[in-house]
mmCIF file of C-alpha atoms in Angstrom:
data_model
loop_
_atom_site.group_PDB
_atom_site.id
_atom_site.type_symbol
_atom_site.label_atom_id
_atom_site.label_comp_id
_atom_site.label_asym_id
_atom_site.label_seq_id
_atom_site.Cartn_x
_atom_site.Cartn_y
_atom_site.Cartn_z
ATOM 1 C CA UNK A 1 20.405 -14.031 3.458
ATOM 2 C CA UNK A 2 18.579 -15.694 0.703
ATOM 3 C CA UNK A 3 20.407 -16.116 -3.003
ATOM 4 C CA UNK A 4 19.001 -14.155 -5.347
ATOM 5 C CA UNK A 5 17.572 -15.187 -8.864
ATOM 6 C CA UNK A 6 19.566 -13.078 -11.313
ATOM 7 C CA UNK A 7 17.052 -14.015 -13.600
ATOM 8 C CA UNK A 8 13.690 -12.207 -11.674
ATOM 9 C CA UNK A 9 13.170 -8.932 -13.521
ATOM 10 C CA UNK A 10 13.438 -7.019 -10.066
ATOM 11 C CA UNK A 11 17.246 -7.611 -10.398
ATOM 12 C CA UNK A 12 19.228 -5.364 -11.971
ATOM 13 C CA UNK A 13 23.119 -5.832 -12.644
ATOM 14 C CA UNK A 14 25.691 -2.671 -11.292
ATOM 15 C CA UNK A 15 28.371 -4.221 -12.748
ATOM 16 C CA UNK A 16 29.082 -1.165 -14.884
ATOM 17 C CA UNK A 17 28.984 0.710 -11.777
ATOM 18 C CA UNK A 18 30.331 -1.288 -9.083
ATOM 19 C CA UNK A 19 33.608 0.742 -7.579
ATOM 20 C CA UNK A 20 33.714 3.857 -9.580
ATOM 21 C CA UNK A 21 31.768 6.289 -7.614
ATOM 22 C CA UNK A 22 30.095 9.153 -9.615
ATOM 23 C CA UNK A 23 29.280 6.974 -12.579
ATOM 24 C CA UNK A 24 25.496 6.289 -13.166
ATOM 25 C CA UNK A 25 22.942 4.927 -15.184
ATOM 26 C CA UNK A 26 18.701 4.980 -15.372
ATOM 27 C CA UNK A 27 16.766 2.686 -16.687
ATOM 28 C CA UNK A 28 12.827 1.671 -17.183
ATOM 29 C CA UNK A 29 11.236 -1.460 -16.764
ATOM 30 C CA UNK A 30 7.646 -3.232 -16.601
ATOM 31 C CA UNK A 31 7.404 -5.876 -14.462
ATOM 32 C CA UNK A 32 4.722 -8.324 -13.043
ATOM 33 C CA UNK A 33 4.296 -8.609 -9.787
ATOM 34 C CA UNK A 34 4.748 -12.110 -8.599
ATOM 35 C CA UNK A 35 2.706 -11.829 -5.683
ATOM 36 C CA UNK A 36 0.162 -9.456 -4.124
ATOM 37 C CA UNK A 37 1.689 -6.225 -2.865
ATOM 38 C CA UNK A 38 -0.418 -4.472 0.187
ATOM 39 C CA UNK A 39 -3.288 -5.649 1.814
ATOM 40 C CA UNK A 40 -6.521 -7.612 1.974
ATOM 41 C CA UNK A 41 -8.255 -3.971 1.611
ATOM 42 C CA UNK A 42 -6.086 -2.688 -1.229
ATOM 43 C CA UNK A 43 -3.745 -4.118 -3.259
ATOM 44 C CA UNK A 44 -1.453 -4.501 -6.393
ATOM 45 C CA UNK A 45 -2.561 -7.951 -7.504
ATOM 46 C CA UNK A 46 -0.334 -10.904 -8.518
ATOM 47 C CA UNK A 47 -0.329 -10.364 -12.064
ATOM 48 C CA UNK A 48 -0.222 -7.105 -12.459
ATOM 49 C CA UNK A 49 2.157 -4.657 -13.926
ATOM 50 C CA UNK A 50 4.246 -2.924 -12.245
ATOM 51 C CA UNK A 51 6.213 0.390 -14.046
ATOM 52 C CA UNK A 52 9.828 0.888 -13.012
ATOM 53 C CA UNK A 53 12.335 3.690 -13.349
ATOM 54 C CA UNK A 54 15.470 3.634 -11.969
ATOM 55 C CA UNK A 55 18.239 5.369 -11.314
ATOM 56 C CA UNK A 56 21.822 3.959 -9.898
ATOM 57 C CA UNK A 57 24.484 6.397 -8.630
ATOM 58 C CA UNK A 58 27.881 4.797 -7.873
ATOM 59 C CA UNK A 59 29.139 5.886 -4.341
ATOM 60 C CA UNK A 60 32.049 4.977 -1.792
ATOM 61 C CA UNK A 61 29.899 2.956 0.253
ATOM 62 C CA UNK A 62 28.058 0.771 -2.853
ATOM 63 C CA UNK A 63 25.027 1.417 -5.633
ATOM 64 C CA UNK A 64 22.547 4.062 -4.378
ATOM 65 C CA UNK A 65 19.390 2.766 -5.972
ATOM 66 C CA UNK A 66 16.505 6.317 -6.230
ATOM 67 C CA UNK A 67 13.231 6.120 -8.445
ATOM 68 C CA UNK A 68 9.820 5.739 -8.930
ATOM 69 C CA UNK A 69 7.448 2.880 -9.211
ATOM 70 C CA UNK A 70 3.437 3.388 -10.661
ATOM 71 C CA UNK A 71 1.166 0.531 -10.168
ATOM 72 C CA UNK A 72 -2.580 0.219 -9.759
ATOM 73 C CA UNK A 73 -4.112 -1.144 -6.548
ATOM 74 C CA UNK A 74 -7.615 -2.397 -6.533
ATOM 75 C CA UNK A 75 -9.329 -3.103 -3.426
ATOM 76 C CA UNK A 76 -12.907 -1.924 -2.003
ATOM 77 C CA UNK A 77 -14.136 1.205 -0.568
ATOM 78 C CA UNK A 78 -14.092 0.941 3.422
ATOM 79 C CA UNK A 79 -17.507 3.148 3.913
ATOM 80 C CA UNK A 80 -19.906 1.713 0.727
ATOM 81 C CA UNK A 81 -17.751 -1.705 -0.342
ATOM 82 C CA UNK A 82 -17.525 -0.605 -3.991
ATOM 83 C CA UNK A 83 -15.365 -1.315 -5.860
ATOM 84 C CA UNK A 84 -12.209 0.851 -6.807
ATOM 85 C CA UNK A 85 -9.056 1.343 -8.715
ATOM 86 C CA UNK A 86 -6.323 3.404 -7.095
ATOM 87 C CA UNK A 87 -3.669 4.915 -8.807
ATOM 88 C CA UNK A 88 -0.130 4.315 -6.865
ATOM 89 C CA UNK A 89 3.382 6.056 -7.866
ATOM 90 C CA UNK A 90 5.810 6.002 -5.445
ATOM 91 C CA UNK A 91 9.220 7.616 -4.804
ATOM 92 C CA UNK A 92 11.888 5.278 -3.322
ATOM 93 C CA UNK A 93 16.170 6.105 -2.622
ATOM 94 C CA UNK A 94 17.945 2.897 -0.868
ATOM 95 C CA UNK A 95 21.779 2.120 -0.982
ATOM 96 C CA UNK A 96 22.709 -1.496 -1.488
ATOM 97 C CA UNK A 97 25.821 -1.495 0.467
ATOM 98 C CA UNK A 98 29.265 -3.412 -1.271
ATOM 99 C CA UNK A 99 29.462 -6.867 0.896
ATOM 100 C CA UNK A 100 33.203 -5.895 2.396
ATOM 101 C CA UNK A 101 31.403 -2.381 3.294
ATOM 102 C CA UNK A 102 28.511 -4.289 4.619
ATOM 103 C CA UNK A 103 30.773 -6.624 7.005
ATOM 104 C CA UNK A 104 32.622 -3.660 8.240
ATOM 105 C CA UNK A 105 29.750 -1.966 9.290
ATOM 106 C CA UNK A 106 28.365 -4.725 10.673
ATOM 107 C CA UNK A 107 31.688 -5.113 12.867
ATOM 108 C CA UNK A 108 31.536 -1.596 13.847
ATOM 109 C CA UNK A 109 28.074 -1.639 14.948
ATOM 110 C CA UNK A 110 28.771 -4.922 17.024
ATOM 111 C CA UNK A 111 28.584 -3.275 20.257
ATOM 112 C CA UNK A 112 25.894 -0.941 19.534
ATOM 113 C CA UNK A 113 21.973 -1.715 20.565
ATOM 114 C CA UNK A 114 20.784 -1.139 16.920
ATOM 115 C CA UNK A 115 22.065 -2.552 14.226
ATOM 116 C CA UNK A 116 20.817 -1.457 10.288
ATOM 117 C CA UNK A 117 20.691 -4.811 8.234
ATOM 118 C CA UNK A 118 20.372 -2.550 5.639
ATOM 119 C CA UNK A 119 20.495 -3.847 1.919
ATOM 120 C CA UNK A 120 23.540 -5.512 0.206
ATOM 121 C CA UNK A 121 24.743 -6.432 -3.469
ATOM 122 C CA UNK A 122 24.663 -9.881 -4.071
ATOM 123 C CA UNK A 123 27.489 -10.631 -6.629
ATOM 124 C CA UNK A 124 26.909 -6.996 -8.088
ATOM 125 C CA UNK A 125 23.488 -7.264 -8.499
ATOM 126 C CA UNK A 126 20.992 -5.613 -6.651
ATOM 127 C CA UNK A 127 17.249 -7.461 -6.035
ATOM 128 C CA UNK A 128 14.796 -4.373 -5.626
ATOM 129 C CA UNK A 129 11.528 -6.415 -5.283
ATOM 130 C CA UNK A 130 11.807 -6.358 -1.482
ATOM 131 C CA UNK A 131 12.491 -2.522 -1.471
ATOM 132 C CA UNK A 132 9.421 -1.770 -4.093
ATOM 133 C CA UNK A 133 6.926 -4.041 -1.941
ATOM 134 C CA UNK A 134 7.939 -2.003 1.256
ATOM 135 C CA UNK A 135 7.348 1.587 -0.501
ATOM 136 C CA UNK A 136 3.999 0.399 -2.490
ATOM 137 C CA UNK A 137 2.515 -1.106 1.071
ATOM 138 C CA UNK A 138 3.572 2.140 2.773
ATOM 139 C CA UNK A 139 2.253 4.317 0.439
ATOM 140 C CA UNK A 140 -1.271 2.385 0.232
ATOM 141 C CA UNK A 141 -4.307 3.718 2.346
ATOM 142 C CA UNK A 142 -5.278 2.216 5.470
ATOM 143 C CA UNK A 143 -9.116 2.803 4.899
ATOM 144 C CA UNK A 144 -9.303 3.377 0.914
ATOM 145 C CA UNK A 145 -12.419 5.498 0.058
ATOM 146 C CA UNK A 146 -13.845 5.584 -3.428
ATOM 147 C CA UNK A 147 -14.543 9.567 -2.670
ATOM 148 C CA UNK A 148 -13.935 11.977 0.103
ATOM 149 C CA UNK A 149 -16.802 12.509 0.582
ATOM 150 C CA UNK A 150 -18.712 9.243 0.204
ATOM 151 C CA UNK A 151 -21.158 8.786 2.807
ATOM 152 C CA UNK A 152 -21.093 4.819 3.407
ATOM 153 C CA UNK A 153 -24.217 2.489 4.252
ATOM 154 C CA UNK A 154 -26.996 3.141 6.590
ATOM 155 C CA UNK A 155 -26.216 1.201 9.489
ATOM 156 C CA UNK A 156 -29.860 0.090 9.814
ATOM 157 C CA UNK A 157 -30.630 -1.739 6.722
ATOM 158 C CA UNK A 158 -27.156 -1.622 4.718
ATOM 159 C CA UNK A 159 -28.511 0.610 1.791
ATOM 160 C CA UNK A 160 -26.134 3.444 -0.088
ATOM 161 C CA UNK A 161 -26.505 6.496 1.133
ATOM 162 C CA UNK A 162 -24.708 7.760 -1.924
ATOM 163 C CA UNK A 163 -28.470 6.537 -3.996
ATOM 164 C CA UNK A 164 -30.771 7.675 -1.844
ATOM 165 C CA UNK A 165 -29.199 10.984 -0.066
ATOM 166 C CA UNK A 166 -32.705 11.756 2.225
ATOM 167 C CA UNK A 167 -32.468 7.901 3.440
ATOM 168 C CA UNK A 168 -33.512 7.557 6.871
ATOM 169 C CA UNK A 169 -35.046 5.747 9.692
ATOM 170 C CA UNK A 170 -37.596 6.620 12.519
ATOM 171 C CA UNK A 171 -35.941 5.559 15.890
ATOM 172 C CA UNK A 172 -37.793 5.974 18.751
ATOM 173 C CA UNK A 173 -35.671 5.327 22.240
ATOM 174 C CA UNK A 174 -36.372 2.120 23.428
ATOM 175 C CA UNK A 175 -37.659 3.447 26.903
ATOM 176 C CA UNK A 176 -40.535 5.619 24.582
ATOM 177 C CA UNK A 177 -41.638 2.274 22.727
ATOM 178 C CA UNK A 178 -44.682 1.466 25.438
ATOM 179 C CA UNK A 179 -46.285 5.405 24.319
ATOM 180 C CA UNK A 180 -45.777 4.555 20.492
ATOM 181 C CA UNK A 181 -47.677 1.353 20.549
ATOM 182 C CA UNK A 182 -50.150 3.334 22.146
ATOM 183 C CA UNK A 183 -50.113 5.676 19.957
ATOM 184 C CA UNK A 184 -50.583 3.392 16.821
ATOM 185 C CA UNK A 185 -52.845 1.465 18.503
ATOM 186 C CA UNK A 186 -55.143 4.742 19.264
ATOM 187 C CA UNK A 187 -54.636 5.451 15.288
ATOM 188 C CA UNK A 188 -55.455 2.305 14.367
ATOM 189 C CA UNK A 189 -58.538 2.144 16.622
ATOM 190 C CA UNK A 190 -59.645 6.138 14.733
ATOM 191 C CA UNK A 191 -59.652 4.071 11.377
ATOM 192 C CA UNK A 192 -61.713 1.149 12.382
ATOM 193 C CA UNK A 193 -64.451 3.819 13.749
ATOM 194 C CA UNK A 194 -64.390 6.088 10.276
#
């Protein structure tokens, strides 16, 4: 497990909390994300803000952390490449176990197929920036679209459908090419005669 930095705004202390179930305390913060959260597609960018509000519950078992984190995610559509800027708030409820509750658990599970690593306070503090970048790349579209509806590029020549909605192309089936070169070619023999 790595040591947390007590001093990264994503860490927030319980120590006012820690063994006393039923007490609790919210807060708000704005932090900058440190790195990019999601994908190549879409994501939060390093640099960014990142709104926090947070709740912590004291229970038997440790600090249950629930709240709600709003970011903006830019990235490109999927079907015309614009660009966009996606709104993101996101809903998140994790315990961070006490470490003696951790270990027991741990022991219990031994001999089970599945064990939950779960999340654990670290000298009463409790790191979140793991848990926020799981919910914010969860919550992020697979294929962002800058509409609905947008209807892409033309797969023949790349242009946006979205400017020019009667956009088409003439495709004749290969095996029908032979009888439209005749075809022109009759045409253009009509105009050399007139």
């Amino acid at each position: 497990m790595a040591t947390q930095d007590a001093a990264s705004p994503w860490v927030f202390d319980t120590r006012e909390l820690v063994r006393r179930p039923g007490a609790m305390t919210e807060t708000s913060r704005t932090v900058t994300a440190p790195d990019q959260i999601g994908t190549d597609v879409i994501a939060v960018k390093a640099g960014d803000t990142v709104d926090l509000d947070l709740r912590m519950e004291s229970v038997m078992e440790g600090v249950l952390a629930s709240g709600s984190v709003r970011a903006t995610a830019t990235g490109v559509c999927v079907r015309c490449l614009d660009d966009l800027d996606l709104p993101v708030e996101v809903r998140f409820q994790e315990l961070f176990a006490y470490p003696d509750r951790a270990a027991h658990h741990h022991e219990v599970a031994a001999d089970e197929d599945e064990q939950d690593e779960g999340y654990v306070l670290e000298d009463d503090q409790m790191d979140l920036e793991e848990l926020i970048r799981d919910a914010v790349v969860t919550a992020l579209p697979f294929q962002p679209v800058c509409r609905d509806d947008c209807p892409g590029l033309c797969s023949e020549c790349g242009a946006r459908l979205a400017d020019d909605p009667d956009h088409h192309h003439d495709v004749i089936d290969p095996r029908w090419s032979a009888l439209a070169d005749l075809a022109q070619q009759g045409t253009d023999d009509e105009k050399k005669r007139n």
